[in-house]
Every structure is written in C-alpha cells, then in structure tokens.
Short mmCIF file of C-alpha atoms and ligand atoms in Angstrom, two decimals:
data_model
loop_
_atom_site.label_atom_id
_atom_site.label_comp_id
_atom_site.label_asym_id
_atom_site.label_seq_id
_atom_site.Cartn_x
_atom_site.Cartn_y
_atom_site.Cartn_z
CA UNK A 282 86.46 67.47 113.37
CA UNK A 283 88.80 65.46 111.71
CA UNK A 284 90.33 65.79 108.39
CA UNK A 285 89.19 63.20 106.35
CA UNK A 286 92.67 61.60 104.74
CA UNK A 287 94.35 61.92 107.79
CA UNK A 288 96.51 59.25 108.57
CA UNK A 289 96.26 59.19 112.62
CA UNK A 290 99.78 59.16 114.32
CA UNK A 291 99.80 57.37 117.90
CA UNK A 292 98.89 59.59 120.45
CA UNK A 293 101.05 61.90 122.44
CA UNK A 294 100.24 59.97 125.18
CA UNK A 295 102.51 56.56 123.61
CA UNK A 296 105.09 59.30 121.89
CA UNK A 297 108.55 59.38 123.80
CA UNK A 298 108.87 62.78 124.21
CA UNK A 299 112.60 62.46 126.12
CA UNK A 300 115.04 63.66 123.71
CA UNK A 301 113.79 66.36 122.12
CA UNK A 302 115.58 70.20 123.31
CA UNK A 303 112.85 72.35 122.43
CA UNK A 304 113.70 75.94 121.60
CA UNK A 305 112.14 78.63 122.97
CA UNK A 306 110.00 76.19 124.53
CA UNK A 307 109.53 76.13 128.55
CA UNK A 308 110.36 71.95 127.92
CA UNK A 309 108.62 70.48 131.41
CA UNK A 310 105.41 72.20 130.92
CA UNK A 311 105.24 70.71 127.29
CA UNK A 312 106.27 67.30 128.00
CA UNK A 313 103.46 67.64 130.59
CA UNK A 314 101.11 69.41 127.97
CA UNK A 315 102.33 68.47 124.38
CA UNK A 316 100.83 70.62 121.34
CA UNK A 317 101.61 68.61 118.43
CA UNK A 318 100.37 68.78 114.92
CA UNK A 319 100.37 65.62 112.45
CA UNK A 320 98.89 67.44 109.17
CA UNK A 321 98.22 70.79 107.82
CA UNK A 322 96.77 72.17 104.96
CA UNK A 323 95.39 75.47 103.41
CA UNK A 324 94.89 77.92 106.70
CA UNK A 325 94.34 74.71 109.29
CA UNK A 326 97.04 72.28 111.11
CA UNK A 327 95.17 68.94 112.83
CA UNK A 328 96.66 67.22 115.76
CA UNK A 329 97.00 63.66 116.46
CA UNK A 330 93.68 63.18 118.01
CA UNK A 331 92.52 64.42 114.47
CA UNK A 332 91.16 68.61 115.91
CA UNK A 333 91.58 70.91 113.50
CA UNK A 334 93.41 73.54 114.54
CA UNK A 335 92.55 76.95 112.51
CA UNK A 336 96.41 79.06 111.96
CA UNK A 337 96.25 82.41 113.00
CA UNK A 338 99.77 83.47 112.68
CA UNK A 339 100.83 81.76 109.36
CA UNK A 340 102.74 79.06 111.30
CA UNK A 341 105.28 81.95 112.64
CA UNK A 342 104.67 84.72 110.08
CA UNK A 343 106.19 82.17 107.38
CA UNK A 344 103.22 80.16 105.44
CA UNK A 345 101.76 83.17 104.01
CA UNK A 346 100.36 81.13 100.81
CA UNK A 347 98.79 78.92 102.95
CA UNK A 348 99.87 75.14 104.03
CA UNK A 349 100.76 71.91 101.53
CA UNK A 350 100.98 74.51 98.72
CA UNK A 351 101.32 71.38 95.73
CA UNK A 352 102.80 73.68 93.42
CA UNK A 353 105.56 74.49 96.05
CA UNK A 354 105.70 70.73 96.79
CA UNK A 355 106.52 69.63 92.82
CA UNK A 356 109.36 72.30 92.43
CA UNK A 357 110.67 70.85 95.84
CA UNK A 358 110.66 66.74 94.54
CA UNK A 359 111.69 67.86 91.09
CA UNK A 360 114.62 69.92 92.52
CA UNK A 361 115.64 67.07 94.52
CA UNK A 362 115.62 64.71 91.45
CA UNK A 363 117.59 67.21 89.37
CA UNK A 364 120.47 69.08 91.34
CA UNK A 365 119.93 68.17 94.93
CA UNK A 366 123.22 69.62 96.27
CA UNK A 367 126.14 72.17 95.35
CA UNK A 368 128.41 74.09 97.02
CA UNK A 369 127.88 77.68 97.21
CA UNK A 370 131.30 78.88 97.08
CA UNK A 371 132.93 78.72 93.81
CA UNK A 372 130.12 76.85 92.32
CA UNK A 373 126.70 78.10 90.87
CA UNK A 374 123.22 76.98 89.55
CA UNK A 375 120.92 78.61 87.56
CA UNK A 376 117.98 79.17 89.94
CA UNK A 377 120.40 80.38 92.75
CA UNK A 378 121.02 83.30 90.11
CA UNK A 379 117.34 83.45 89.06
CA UNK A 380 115.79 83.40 92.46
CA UNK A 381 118.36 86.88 93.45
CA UNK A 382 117.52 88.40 90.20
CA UNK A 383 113.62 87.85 91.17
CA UNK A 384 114.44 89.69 94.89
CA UNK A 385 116.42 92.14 93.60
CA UNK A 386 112.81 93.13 90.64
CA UNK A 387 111.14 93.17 94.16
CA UNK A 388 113.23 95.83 96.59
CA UNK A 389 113.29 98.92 96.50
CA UNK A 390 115.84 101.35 95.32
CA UNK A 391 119.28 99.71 94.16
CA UNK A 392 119.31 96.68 96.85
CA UNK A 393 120.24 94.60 94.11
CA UNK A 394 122.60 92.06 95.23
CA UNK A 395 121.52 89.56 97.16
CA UNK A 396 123.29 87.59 99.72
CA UNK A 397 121.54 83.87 100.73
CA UNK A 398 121.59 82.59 104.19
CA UNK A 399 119.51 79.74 105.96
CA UNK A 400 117.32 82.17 108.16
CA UNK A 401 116.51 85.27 109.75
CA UNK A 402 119.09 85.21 112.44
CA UNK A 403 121.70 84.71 110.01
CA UNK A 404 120.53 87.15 107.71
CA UNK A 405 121.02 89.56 110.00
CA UNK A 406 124.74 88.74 111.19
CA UNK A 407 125.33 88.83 107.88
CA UNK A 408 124.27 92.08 107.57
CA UNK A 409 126.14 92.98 110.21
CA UNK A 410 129.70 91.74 108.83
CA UNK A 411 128.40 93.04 105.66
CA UNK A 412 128.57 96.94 107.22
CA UNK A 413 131.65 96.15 108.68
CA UNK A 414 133.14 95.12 105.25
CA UNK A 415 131.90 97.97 104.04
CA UNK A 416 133.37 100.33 106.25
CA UNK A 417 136.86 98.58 106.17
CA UNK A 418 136.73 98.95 102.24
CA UNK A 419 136.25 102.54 102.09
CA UNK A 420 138.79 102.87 104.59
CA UNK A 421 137.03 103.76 107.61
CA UNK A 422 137.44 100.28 109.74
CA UNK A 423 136.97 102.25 112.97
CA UNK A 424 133.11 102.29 112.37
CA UNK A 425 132.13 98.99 114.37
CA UNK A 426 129.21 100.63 116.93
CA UNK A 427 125.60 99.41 115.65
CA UNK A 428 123.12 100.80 117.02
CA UNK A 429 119.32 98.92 117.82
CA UNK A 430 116.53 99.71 119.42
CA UNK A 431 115.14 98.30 122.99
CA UNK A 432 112.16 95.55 122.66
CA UNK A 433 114.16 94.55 119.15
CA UNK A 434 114.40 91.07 117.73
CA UNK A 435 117.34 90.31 115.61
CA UNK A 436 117.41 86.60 115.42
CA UNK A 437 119.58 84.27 117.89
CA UNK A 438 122.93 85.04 116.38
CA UNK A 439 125.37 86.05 118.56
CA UNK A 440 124.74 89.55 116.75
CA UNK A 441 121.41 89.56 116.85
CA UNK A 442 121.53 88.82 120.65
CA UNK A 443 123.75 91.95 121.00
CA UNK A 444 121.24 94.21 118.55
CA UNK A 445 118.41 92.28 120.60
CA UNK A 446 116.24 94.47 122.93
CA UNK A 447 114.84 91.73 124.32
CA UNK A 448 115.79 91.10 128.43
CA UNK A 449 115.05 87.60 128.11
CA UNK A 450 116.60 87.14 124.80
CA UNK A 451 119.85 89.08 126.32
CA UNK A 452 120.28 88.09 129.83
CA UNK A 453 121.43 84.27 130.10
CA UNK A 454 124.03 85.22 127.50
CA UNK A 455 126.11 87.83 129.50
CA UNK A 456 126.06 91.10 126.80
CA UNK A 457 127.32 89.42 123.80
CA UNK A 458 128.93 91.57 121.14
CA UNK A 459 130.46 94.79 122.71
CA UNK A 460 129.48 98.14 120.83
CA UNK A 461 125.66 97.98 120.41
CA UNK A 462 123.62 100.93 121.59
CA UNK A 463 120.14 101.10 121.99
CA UNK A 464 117.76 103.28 120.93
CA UNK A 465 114.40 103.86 123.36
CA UNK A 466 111.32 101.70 121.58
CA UNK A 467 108.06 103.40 120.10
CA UNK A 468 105.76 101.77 122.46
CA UNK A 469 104.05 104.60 124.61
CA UNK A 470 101.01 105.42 126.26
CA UNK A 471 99.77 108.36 124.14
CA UNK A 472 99.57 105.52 120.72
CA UNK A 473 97.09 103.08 123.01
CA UNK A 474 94.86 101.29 120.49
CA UNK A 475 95.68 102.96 117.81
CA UNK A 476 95.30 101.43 114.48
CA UNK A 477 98.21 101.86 112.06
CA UNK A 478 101.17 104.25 112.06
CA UNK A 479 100.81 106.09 115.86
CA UNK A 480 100.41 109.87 115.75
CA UNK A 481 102.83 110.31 119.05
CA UNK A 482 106.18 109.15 119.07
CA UNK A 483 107.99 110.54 115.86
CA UNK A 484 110.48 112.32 118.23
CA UNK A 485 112.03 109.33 119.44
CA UNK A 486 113.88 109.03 116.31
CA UNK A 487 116.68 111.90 117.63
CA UNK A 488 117.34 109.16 120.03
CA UNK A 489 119.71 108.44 117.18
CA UNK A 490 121.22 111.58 117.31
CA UNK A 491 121.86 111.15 120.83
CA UNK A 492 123.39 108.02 120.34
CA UNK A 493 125.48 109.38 117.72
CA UNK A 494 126.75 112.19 119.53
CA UNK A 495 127.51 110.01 122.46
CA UNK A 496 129.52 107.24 120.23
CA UNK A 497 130.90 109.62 117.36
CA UNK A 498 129.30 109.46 114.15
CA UNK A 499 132.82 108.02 112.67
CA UNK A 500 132.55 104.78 114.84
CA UNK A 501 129.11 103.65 113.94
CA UNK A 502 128.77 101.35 111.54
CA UNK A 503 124.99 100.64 110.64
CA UNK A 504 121.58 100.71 112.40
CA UNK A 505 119.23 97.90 112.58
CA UNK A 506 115.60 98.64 112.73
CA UNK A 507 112.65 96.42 112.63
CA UNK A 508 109.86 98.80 110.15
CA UNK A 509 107.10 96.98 112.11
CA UNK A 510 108.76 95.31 115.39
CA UNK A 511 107.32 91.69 114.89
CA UNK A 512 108.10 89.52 117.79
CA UNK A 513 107.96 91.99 120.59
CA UNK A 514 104.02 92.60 119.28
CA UNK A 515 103.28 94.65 116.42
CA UNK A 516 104.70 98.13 117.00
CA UNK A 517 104.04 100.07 114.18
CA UNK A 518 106.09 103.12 113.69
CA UNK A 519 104.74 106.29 114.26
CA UNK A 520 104.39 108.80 111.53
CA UNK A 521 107.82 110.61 110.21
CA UNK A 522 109.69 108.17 112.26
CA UNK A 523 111.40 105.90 109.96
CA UNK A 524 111.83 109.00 107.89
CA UNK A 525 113.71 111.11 110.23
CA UNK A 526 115.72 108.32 111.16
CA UNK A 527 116.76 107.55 107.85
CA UNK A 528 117.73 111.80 107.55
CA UNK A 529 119.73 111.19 111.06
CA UNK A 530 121.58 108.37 109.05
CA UNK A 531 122.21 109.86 105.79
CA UNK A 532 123.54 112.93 107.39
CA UNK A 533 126.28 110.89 109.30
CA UNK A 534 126.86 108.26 106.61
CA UNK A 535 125.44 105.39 108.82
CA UNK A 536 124.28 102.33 106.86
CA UNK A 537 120.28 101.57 107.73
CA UNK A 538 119.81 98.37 107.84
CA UNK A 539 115.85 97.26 107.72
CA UNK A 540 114.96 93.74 109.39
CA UNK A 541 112.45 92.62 106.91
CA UNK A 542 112.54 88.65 108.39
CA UNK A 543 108.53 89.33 109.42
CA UNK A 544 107.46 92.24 107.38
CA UNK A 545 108.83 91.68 104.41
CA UNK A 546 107.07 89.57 101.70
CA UNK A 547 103.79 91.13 101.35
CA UNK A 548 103.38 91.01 105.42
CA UNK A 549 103.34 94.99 105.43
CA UNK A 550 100.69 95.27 102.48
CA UNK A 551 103.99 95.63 99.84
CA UNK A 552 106.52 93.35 98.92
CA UNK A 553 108.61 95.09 102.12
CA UNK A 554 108.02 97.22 104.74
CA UNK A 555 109.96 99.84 102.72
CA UNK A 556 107.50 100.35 100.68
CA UNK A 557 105.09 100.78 103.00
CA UNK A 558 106.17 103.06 104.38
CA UNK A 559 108.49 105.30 101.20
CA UNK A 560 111.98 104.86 103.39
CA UNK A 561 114.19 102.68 101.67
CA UNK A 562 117.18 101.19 103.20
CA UNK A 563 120.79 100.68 102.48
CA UNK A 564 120.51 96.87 103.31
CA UNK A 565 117.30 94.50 103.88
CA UNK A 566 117.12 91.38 105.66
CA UNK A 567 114.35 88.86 105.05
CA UNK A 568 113.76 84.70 105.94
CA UNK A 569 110.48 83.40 106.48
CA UNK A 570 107.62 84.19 103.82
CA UNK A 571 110.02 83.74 100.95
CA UNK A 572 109.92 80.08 101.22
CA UNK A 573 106.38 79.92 102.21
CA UNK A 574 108.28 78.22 105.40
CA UNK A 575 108.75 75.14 104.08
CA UNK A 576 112.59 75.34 103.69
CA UNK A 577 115.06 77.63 105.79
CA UNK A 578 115.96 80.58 103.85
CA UNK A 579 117.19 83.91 104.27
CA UNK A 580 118.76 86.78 102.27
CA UNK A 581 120.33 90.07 102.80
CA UNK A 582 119.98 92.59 99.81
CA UNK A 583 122.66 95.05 99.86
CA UNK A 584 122.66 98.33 97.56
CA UNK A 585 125.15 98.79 94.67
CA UNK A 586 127.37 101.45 96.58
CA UNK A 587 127.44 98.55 99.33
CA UNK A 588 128.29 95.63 96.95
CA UNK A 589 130.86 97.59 94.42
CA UNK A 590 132.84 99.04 97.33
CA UNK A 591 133.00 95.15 99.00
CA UNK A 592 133.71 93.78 95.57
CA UNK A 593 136.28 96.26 94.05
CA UNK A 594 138.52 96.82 97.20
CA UNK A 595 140.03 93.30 96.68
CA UNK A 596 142.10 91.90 93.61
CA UNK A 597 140.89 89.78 90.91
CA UNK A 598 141.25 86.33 92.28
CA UNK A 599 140.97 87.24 96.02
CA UNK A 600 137.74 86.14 97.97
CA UNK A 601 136.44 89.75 98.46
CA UNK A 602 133.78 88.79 101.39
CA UNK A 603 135.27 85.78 103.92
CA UNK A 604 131.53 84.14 105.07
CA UNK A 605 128.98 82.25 103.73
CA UNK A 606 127.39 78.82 104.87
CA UNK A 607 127.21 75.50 103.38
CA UNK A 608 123.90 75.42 102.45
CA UNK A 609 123.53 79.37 101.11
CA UNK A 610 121.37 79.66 98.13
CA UNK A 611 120.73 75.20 98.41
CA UNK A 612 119.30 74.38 95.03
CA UNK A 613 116.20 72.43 97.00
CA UNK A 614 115.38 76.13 98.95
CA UNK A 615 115.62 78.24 95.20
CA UNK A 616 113.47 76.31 93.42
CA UNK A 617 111.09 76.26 96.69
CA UNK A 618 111.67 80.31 97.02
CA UNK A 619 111.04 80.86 93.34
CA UNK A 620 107.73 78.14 93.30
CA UNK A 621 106.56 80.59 96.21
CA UNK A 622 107.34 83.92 94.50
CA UNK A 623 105.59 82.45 91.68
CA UNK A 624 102.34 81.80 93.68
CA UNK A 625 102.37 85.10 95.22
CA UNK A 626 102.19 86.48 91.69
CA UNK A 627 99.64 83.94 90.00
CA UNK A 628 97.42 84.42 92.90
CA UNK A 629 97.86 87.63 93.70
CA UNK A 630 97.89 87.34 97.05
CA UNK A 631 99.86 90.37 98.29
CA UNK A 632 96.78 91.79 96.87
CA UNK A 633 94.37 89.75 98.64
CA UNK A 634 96.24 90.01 101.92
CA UNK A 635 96.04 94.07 101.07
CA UNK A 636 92.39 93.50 100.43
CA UNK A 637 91.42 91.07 103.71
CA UNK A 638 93.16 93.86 105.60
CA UNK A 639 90.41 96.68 106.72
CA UNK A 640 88.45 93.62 107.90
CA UNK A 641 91.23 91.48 109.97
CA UNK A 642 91.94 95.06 111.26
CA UNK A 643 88.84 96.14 111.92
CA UNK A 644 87.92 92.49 113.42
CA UNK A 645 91.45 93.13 116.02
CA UNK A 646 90.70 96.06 117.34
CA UNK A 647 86.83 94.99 118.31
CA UNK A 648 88.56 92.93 121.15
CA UNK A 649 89.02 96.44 122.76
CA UNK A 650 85.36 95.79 124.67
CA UNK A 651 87.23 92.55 126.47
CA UNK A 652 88.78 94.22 129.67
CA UNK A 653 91.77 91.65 129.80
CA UNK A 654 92.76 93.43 126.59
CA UNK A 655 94.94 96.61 127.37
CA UNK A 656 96.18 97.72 124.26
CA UNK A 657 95.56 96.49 120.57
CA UNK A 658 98.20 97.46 117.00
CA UNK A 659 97.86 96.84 114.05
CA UNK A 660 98.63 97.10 110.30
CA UNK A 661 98.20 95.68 107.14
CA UNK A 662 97.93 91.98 107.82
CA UNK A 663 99.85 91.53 111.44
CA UNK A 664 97.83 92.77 114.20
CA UNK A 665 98.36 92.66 118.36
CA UNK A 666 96.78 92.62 121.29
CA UNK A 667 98.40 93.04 125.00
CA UNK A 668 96.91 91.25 127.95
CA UNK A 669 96.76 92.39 131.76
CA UNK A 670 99.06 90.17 133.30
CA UNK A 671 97.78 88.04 135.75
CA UNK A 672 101.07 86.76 137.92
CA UNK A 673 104.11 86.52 136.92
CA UNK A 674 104.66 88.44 133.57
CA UNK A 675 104.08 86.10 130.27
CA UNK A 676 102.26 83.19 132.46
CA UNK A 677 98.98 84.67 130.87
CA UNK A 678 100.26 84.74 127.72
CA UNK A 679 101.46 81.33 127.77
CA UNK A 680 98.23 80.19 129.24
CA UNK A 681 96.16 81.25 126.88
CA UNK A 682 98.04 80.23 123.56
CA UNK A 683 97.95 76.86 125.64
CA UNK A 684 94.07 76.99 126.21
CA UNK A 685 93.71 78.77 122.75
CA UNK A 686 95.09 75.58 120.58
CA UNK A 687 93.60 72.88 122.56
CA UNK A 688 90.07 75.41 121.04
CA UNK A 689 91.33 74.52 118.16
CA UNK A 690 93.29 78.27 117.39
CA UNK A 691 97.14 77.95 116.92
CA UNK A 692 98.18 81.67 118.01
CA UNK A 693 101.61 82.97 118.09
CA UNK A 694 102.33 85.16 121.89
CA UNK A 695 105.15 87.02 123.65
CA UNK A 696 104.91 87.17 127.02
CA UNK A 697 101.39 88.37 127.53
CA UNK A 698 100.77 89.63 123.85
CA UNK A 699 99.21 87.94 121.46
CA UNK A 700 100.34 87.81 117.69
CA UNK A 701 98.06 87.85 114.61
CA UNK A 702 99.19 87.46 111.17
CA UNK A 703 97.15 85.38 109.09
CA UNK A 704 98.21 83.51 105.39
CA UNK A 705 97.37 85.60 102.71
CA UNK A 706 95.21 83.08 101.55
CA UNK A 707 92.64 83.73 104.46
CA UNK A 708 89.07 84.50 104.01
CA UNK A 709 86.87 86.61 106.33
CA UNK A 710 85.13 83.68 107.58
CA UNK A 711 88.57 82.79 108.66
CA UNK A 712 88.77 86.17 110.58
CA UNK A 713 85.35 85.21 112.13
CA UNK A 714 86.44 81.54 113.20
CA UNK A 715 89.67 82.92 114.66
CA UNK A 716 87.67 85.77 116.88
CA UNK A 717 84.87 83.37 117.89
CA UNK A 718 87.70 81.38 119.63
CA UNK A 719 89.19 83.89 121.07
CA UNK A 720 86.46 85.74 122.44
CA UNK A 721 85.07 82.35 124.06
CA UNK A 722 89.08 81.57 125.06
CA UNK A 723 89.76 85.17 126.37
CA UNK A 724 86.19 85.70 128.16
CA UNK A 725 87.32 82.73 130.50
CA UNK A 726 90.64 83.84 130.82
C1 PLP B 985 112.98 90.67 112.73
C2 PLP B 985 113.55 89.30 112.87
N1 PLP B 985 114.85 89.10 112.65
C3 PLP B 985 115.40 87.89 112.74
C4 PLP B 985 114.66 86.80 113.09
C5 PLP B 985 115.30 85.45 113.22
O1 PLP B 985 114.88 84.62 112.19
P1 PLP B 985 115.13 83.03 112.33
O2 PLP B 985 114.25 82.54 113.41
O3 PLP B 985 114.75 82.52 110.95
O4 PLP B 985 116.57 82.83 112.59
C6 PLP B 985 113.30 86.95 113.33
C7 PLP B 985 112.46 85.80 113.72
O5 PLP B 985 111.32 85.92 114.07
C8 PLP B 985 112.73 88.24 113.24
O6 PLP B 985 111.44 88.45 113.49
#
C-alpha cells in the first residue's frame, strides 16, 4: 500500500546505481537487487514503488522514537538558522554544555563528563585513548593491553577492529592494534532459548583473570564489554557475570569500559545497560538512540576519578587531552540530541518500550516451533533468533532479510541471525505485523 503524500522517486530500475561504495554491503548482489527506501515515518519506511515497509530494528537500533519525529525536525531547522557551525576546540555553545549536563543526570554513578564524538566507532577509540591518558597521568603509562571479548563489536575504528571479535570484521585488516586479548564469549549450549539473563555461563568471567595473569595486571589498561552484545545477536549476559567481572577489575585497578552504542538509551529497559543490570562502569560509550538517528553522534562518559586525573596532570594553559574531531558536540547534532532526550521524557517511552516488552518477548521466542530457528535471546526490547545455515554460513541470513523487505519487513541480520529491536514507539499490533511476515517469510525459507 502506498503512503498517501508520497512523492514517487523514479524507479530503481532508471537510478544509476554506479558510484555508490556501499558499506558493509556485498555491492554486486545489491546493484542486482537494490533495497531502497524513499520515505519513512512513525514505525514504517516505503520504497520507491510506494510498499510500505514495517521497521523491525529501529533503522539499526537508532530511531527508537520512531521516524520523521517533527519535534526533532524543528530543533534541527531552527538550529541551523541560529548557530549552524563552531569549532569544538576552544570554542563553546550553550546546548553543547546542556546536552552533557542532560547525559551526565542520566548515567549512573559519577560518569559525569562527557566527551562528544560523531558515532559509535569513534566513541569507542576514544575511550580507548581516554584509558591510556589515564594511565599515563597517574603515572603508570605501561598499562596499554585492553582486553575484549570474542564475537565483540567495537565499531570500525582501527581500535575497535583490534577489540573486535568479529573474524570477518578482523581478517582483511591484518590484526590491527597490537595488545588486545580476548576473552571467550557467553554464547553456549546450556543458555539455548533462554529468555533474559542465561543461568549457565557466569564462570566465564575468570577468563579475565586468566587474561590478567597471562598479561600482568600492571600492563592492562581497560576492558571493553558489550552489557548485551548487539551486532553479533543479542547475547545477554548470564547472571553474576558482569558482576564478577567488574570484582576481577576493581581488584587489579583495570578501567571497565561498557559499550553502550546499542543498549544504551532505553534499549536495555533503563537509560543504559548499567542499570539494568546494577554494574556500573568506569567509562560508557553510546551513538545511535541519542539522536533518534537522524544526525551522527556519539559520546563517551568518563567518571570524575577518570576526568580530574586527565585534567589536573597538565598545566593551566596546556591542552590536557590531544583528540577531538571537527564536528564533536556540532550545534545541529545538540539541539537534535536534546529534541530527542526531550521526547523520550514527554512520551515516556523508555517506559513504553519497558511496557511493550513481555509481549515482543514473549512474541520472539514463539518462533521456537519453526525448525529453521535454532536458538532464540532476548531482553527488554532487542530480541534474536539464529537460523540453521543452509550453505555457506550467512547466505541464509542474507537471503532472508532480502526476501523479508521485499514482504514488506525491514530486519536487521548477522550472518544467519536475525536482529529485533523495535522503536519504542511500537504497538503490539506492530509485534503481530512483524511475526505474520516472518512466519510466512521463514516457513518458505
Ligand atoms: C557496541 C557497538 N560499538 C560501536 C559501534 C559502532 O558505531 P558506529 O556504526 O556509529 O560507528 C556499534 C555499531 O553498531 C556497536 O554496536
């Protein structure tokens, strides 16, 4: 059906699709088979042909307050009109102060200063030359190990490739940074369809200890940890985990660093993942959901100890932290970032995410009957679902997000899992639409 003010754009067909370098993207098999979209509003996209497409993963975990959000739109246009550019470094604007204060009200603990970058990936090497900063500043420079976790994603930095756990993410790219070890991932047998935090698995946080004994506690610098691994599929933590490693860490002064570029934002049924699950961290990355995805953003909070020992180991007029990007904290992003923070509150839809959740959940796991479907996860509002892979590994996958959007589902996948994380805005009739298609997609898979 097609949306009724819907100005048609020509169809992919008469589109030169030549010049284009998609990423991530295999680009042949697109050009062959393009998925566009020409309009999108509230939980659906359309395409050219003027099929609405219902949005089952919030775009890519970003447009949690649904799409064309007006009141996001007018602080954009007005920002544009007032201050439309200055530089970040030695220059300020109100809302770039304003918008940190509003993060910092929101994290937990004392991760009060906040850092902006343009998105996840550099949010997290941020966070990484942050650690390192803070290591050299107390004196203890030596500490340059991180450690991650296999089946992570870290962004496309050339730090987050190191911290990735990722093969494909990893391999074309030779090892990247030197010094990252890898802890095993939580992703075992004994957890199969199990719905929240698994009961097996806690144990796999002395993997850290391993680590640590192997590298020397004095040379590691931070772990990175993904509460809920996004990307890779939904793996919740199991219970105690993130609590035990957080022990491991305190006890050998290692910085934990949560990636918070999916879960945080109301994703995890709190404003982060932290407090979810009661472990807070000494730094906290985060990107998508804080500008409802409509302009790259991304942050790192740090904690007091983190910022003061940064901040008071150089002199008065010295630059205490060499990085930053041209368009950190962009006046045009803040005033969308606050507009969005603002409709999260006024709408209360961390709430009604928290409220839609027992449903979307319980309307996940149900695809357990389907016997393509090998394992399901879930929590709060991101769910997952593994396929049997038919071929070679992924081509399922890719197949069926193919087959899925051409149904008129738009349905984030990783190799042969599939990725749920609806706006906050949805509905349960919205939960229904999306399962309809995928039952009728996945029974013909
Ligand atoms: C945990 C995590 N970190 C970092 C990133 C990278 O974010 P971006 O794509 O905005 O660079 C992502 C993206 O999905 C992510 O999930």
């Amino acid at each position: 059906m097609g949306h009724p003010d819907t100005q048609l754009q020509p169809p992919a067909s008469t589109l030169a699709l030549d010049h284009y370098w998609m990423p991530f993207t295999p680009n042949k098999d697109f050009r062959a088979h393009p998925m566009l979209a020409v309009k999108a509003e509230g939980m659906y996209y359309w395409n050219e042909r003027g099929d609405k497409i219902l949005d089952a993963s919030s775009g890519l975990f970003c447009v949690a307050a649904g799409h064309a959000r007006p009141e996001i739109a007018d602080a954009v246009r007005k920002q544009l009109m007032e201050l439309d550019y200055i530089p970040p470094f030695l220059r300020g604007h109100p809302k770039a102060f304003e918008l940190a204060g509003r993060i910092a009200k929101m994290t937990p603990g004392d991760l009060n200063s906040v850092f902006f970058t343009n998105s996840g990936s550099e949010a997290v090497d941020t966070a990484m030359k942050i650690a390192l900063a803070y290591h050299r500043a107390r004196g203890e420079a030596q500490r340059q190990v991180f450690i991650s976790r296999e089946r992570a994603y870290h962004g496309v930095g050339f730090g987050g490739v190191a911290l990735s756990g990722l093969t494909n993410n990893r391999r074309a790219f030779g090892v990247g940074l030197a010094g990252v070890a890898h802890m095993r991932h939580t992703h075992i047998p004994q957890n199969r369809f199990q719905r929240g935090e698994g009961d097996h698995g806690a144990e796999l946080a002395e993997d850290l200890s391993r680590l640590i004994n192997l590298h020397g506690a004095e040379n590691i610098a931070a772990v990175f940890i993904e509460p809920v691994a996004g990307s890779t599929g939904c793996l919740v933590p199991p219970k105690g985990y993130l609590k035990r490693v957080r022990e491991i860490c305190d006890a050998n002064k290692l910085l934990l660093v949560f990636d918070e570029v999916i879960c945080g934002i109301g994703r995890m049924g709190s404003n982060f993942a932290a407090q979810s699950f009661g472990v807070t961290p000494d730094m906290l990355t985060m990107a998508k959901a804080l500008t409802n995805g409509v302009q790259p953003m991304g942050a790192v909070a740090a904690s007091e100890r983190i910022y003061r020992a940064v901040i008071d180991a150089a002199g008065p007029q010295a630059i205490e932290f060499f990085h930053g990007y041209t368009y950190s904290a962009h006046p045009v992003t803040c005033a969308a970032a606050l507009a969005t923070l603002d409709l999260y509150e006024k709408d209360g839809l961390f709430q009604q995410a928290r409220a839609l959740s027992p449903y979307f959940l319980d309307a996940v796991f149900s695809l357990q009957d389907l016997g393509i479907v090998t394992d399901i996860r879930g929590y709060a509002s991101m769910a997952a679902f593994d396929l049997a892979p038919a071929g070679v590994p992924g081509a399922r996958g890719h197949e069926l997000q193919k087959r899925l959007y051409d149904s008129g589902l738009h349905l984030k996948t990783t190799g042969d899992t599939a990725i749920l994380a609806p706006a906050y805005v949805a509905e349960k009739q919205h939960i229904d639409q999306m399962m309809e298609l995928l039952r009728k997609v996945l029974k013909t898979a």
